[in-house]
Short mmCIF file of C-alpha atoms in Angstrom, two decimals:
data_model
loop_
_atom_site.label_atom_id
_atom_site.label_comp_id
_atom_site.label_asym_id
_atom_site.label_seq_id
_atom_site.Cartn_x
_atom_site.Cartn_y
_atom_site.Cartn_z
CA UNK A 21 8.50 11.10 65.11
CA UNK A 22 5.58 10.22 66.98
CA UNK A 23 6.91 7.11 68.24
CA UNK A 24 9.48 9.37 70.35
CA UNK A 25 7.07 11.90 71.36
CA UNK A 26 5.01 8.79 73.03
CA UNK A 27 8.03 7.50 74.55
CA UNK A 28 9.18 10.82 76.23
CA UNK A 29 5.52 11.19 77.73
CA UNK A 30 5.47 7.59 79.35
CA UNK A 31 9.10 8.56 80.61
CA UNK A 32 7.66 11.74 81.82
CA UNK A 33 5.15 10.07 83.41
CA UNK A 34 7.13 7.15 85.02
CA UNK A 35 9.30 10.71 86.69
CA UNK A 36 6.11 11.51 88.68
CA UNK A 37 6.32 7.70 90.30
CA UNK A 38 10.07 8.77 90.78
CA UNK A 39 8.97 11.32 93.08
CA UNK A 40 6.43 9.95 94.69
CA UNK A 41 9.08 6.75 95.51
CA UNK A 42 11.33 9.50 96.66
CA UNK A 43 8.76 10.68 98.79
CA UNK A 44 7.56 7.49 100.21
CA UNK A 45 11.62 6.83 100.58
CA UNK A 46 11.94 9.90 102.86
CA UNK A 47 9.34 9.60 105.21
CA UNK A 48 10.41 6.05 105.66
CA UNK A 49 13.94 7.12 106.01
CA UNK A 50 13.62 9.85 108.68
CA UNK A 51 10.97 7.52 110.49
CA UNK A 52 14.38 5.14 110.91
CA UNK A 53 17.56 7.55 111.33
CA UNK A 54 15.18 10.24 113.41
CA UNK A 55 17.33 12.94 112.07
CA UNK A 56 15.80 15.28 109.04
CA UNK A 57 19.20 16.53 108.34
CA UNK A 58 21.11 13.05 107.65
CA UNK A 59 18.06 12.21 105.50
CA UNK A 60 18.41 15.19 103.41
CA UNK A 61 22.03 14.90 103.54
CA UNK A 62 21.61 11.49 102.09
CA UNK A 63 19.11 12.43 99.74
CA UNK A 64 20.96 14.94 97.92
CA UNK A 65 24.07 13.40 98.45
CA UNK A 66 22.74 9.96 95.87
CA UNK A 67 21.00 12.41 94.19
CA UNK A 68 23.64 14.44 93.08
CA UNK A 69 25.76 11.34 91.96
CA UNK A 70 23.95 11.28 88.84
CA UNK A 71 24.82 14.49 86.81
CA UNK A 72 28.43 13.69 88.38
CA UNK A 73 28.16 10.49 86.38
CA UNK A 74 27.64 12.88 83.40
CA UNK A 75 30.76 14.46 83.96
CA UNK A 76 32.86 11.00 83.35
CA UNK A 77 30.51 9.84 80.99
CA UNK A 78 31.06 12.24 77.99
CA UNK A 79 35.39 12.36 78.56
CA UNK A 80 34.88 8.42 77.05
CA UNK A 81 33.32 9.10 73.96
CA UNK A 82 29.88 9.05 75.15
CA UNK A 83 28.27 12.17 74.19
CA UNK A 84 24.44 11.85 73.59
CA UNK A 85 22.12 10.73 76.37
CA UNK A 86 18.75 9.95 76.29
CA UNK A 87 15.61 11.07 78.90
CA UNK A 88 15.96 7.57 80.44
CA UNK A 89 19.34 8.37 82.02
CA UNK A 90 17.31 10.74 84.59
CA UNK A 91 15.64 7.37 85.82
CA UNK A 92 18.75 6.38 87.43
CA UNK A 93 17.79 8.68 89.77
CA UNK A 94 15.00 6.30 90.81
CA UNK A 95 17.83 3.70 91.14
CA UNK A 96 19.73 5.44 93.43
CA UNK A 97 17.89 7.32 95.77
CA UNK A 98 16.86 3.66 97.15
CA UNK A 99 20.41 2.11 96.77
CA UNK A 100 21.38 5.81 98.76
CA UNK A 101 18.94 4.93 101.67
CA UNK A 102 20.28 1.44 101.98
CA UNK A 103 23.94 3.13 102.76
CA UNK A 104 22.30 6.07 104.71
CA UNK A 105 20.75 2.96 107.12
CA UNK A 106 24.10 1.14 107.03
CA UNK A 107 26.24 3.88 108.51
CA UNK A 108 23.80 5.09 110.66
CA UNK A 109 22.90 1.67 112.42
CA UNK A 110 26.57 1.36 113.11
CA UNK A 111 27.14 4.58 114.37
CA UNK A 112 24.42 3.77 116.70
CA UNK A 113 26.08 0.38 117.39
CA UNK A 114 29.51 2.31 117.95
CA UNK A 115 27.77 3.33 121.49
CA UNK A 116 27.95 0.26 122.82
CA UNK A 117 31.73 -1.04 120.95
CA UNK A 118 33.07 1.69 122.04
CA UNK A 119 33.20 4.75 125.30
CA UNK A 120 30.10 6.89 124.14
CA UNK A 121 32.15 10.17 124.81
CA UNK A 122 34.74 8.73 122.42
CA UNK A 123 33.65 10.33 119.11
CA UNK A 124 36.58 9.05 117.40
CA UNK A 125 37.12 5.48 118.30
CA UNK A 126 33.12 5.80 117.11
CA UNK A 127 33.86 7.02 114.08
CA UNK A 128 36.74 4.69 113.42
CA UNK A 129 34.87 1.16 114.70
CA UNK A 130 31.54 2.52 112.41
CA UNK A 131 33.72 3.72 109.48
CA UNK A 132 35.48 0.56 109.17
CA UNK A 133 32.65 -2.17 109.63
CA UNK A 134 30.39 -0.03 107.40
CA UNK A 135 32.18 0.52 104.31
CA UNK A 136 32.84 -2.88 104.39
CA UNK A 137 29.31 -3.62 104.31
CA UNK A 138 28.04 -1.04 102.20
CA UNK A 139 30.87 -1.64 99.89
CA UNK A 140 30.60 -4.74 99.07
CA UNK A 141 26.73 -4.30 98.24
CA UNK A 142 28.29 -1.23 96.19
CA UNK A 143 30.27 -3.28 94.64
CA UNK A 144 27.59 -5.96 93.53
CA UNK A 145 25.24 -3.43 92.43
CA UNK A 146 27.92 -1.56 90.51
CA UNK A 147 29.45 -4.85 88.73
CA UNK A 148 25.77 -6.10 88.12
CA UNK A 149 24.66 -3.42 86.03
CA UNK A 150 28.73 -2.82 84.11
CA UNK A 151 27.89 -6.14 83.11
CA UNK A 152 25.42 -4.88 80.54
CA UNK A 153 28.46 -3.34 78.53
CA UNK A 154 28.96 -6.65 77.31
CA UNK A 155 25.72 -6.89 75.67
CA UNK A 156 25.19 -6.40 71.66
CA UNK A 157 22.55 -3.61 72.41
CA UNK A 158 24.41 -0.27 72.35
CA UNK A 159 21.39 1.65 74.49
CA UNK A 160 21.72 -1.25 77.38
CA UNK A 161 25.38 -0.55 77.42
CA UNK A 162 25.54 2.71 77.67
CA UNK A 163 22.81 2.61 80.49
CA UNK A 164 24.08 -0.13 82.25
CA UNK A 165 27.55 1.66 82.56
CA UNK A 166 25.96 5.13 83.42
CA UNK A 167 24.02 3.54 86.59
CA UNK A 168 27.20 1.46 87.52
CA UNK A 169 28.74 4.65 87.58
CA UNK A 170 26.00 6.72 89.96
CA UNK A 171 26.31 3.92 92.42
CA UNK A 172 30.17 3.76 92.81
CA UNK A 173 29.78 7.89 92.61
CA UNK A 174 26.87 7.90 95.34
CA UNK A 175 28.68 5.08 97.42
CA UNK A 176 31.69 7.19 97.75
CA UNK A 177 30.30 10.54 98.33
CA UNK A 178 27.79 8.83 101.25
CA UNK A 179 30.76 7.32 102.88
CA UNK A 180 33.04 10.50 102.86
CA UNK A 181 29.91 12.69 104.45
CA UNK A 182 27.32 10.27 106.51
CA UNK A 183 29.65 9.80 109.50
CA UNK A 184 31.00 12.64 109.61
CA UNK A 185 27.60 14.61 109.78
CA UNK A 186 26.95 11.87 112.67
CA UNK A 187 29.96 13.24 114.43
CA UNK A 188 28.74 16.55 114.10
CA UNK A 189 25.21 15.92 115.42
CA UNK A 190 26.22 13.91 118.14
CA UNK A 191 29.01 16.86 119.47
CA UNK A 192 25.91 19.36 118.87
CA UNK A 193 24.29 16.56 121.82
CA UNK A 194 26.99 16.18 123.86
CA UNK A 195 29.25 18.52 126.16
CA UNK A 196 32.61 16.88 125.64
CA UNK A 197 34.75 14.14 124.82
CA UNK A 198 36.11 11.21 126.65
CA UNK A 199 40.17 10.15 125.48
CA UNK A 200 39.17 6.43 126.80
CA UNK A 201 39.72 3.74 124.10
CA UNK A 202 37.09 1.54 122.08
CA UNK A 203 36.40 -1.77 123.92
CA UNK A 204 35.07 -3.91 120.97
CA UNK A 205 38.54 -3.92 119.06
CA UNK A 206 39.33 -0.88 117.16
CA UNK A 207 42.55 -1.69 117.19
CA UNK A 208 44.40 -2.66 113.27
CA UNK A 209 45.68 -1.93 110.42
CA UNK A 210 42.20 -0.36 109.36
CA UNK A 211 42.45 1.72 112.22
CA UNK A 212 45.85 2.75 111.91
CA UNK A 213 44.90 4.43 108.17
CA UNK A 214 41.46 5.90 109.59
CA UNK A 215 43.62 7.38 112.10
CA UNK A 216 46.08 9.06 110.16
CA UNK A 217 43.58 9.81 107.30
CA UNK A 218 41.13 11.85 109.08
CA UNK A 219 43.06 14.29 111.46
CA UNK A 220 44.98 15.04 107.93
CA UNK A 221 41.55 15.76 106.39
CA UNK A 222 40.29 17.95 108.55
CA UNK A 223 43.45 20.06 108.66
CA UNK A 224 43.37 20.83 105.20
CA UNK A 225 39.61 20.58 104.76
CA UNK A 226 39.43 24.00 103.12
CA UNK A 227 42.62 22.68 100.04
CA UNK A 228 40.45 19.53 99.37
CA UNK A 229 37.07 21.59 98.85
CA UNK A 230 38.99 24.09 97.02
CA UNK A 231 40.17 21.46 94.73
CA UNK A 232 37.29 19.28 94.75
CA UNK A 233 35.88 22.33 93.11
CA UNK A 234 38.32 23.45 90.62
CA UNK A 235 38.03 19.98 89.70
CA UNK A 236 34.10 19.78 89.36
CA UNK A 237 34.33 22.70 87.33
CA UNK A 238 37.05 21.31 85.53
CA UNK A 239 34.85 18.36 84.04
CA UNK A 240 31.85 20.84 83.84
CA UNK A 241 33.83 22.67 81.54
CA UNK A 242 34.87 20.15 79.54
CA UNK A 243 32.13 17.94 79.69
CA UNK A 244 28.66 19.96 79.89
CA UNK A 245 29.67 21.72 76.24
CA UNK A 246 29.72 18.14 74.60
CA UNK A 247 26.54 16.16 75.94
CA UNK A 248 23.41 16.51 73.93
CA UNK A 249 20.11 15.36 74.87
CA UNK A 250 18.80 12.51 72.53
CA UNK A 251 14.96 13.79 71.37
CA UNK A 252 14.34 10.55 70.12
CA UNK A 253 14.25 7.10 71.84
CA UNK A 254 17.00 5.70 72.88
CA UNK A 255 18.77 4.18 70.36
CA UNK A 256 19.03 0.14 70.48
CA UNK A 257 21.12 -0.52 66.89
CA UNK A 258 24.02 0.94 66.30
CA UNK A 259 24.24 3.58 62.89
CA UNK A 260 25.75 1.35 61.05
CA UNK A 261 23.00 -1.59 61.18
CA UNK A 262 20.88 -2.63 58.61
CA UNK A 263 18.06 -2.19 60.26
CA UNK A 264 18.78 1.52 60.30
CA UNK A 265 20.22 1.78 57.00
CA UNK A 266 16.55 0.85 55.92
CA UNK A 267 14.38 2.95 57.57
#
């Protein structure tokens, strides 16, 4: 009705600020990190958590989404930057922890103190919007859980690909690497499983993205057939309600 066609323009509209914020968010972002690849990186990286969100959201039951859902991307692009800083501050900090030749105590001192920051803030962010499912309105639910979604999605795919890319970057610097051991206590548990984990990463690199997409396009498959895009608001009473039973 015309209602709907009002709300999709204001939604359109409140996509231009979107971009603009995304804009603003960028210039900011590579005015801090000083690198226009780990911006992008970390850009498209939060971007791209949302239409992954789609791909779990529709194997639950959840099959219709509204225009609204886009918005998340607002959400996350900022929540993305504030990760993007975390890693890279401690990567910067890893300099001075550790031997600055030692690219891998670096990457296991920053890896460890900033998931555990980022993480947690994750983690908040996440829980604080999941806690919408418990509310009686069936269009807060289902955004609340879609956006608690993109930020566990983005947090994970920022802190399996920010470091790294800072390894990379700072090799591309550097001539070399030092075998001398981190001086601000790398040593742990923590350490023990970041040690093991990533040499068996990047020896079968090439299995995991070969499976990460057989996978992708496994839920693509599945998922992308089922989803339909709501043309009317989004919907705040269930079918059922009286309210809708007499309109």
């Amino acid at each position: 009705g015309l209602f709907g066609i009002q709300v999709l323009e204001a939604l359109y509209q409140d996509m231009w600020f979107a971009l603009v914020s995304t804009a603003f968010v960028s210039i900011y972002a590579f005015a801090h990190v000083r690198s226009l690849l780990l911006v992008m990186l970390g850009l498209f990286v939060s971007a791209a958590s949302v239409p992954l969100a789609f791909l779990f959201y529709s194997p639950i039951g959840m099959s219709i989404v509204s225009f609204s859902f886009f918005l998340a991307v607002f959400l996350i692009v900022g929540f993305g930057c504030g990760a993007l800083f975390v890693y890279t501050d401690f990567w910067a900090a890893s300099a001075k922890a550790c031997a600055s030749e030692d690219l891998r105590s670096r990457l296991l001192w920053a890896a460890r103190r900033g998931s555990a920051a980022s993480g947690l803030t994750a983690a908040t962010t996440a829980l604080s919007f999941f806690m919408n499912m418990l509310s009686a309105l069936r269009a807060l639910r289902q955004l609340g859980f879609f956006i608690g979604l993109s930020v566990a999605i983005a947090w994970l795919l920022l802190t399996a690909t920010v470091l790294p890319m800072c390894v990379w970057l700072e090799q591309r610097r550097t001539s070399g690497s030092s075998s001398r051991c981190c001086r601000g206590g790398c040593s742990g548990f923590s350490s023990v499983v970041f040690a093991i984990w990533a040499p068996h990463v990047h020896r079968w690199r090439w299995v995991y993205l070969v499976l990460f997409v057989l996978a992708s396009g496994l839920f693509v498959g599945s998922s992308a057939p089922r989803l339909q895009l709501a043309n009317d608001p989004p919907a705040t009473f269930p079918d059922d309600h009286p309210r809708n039973l007499m309109s």
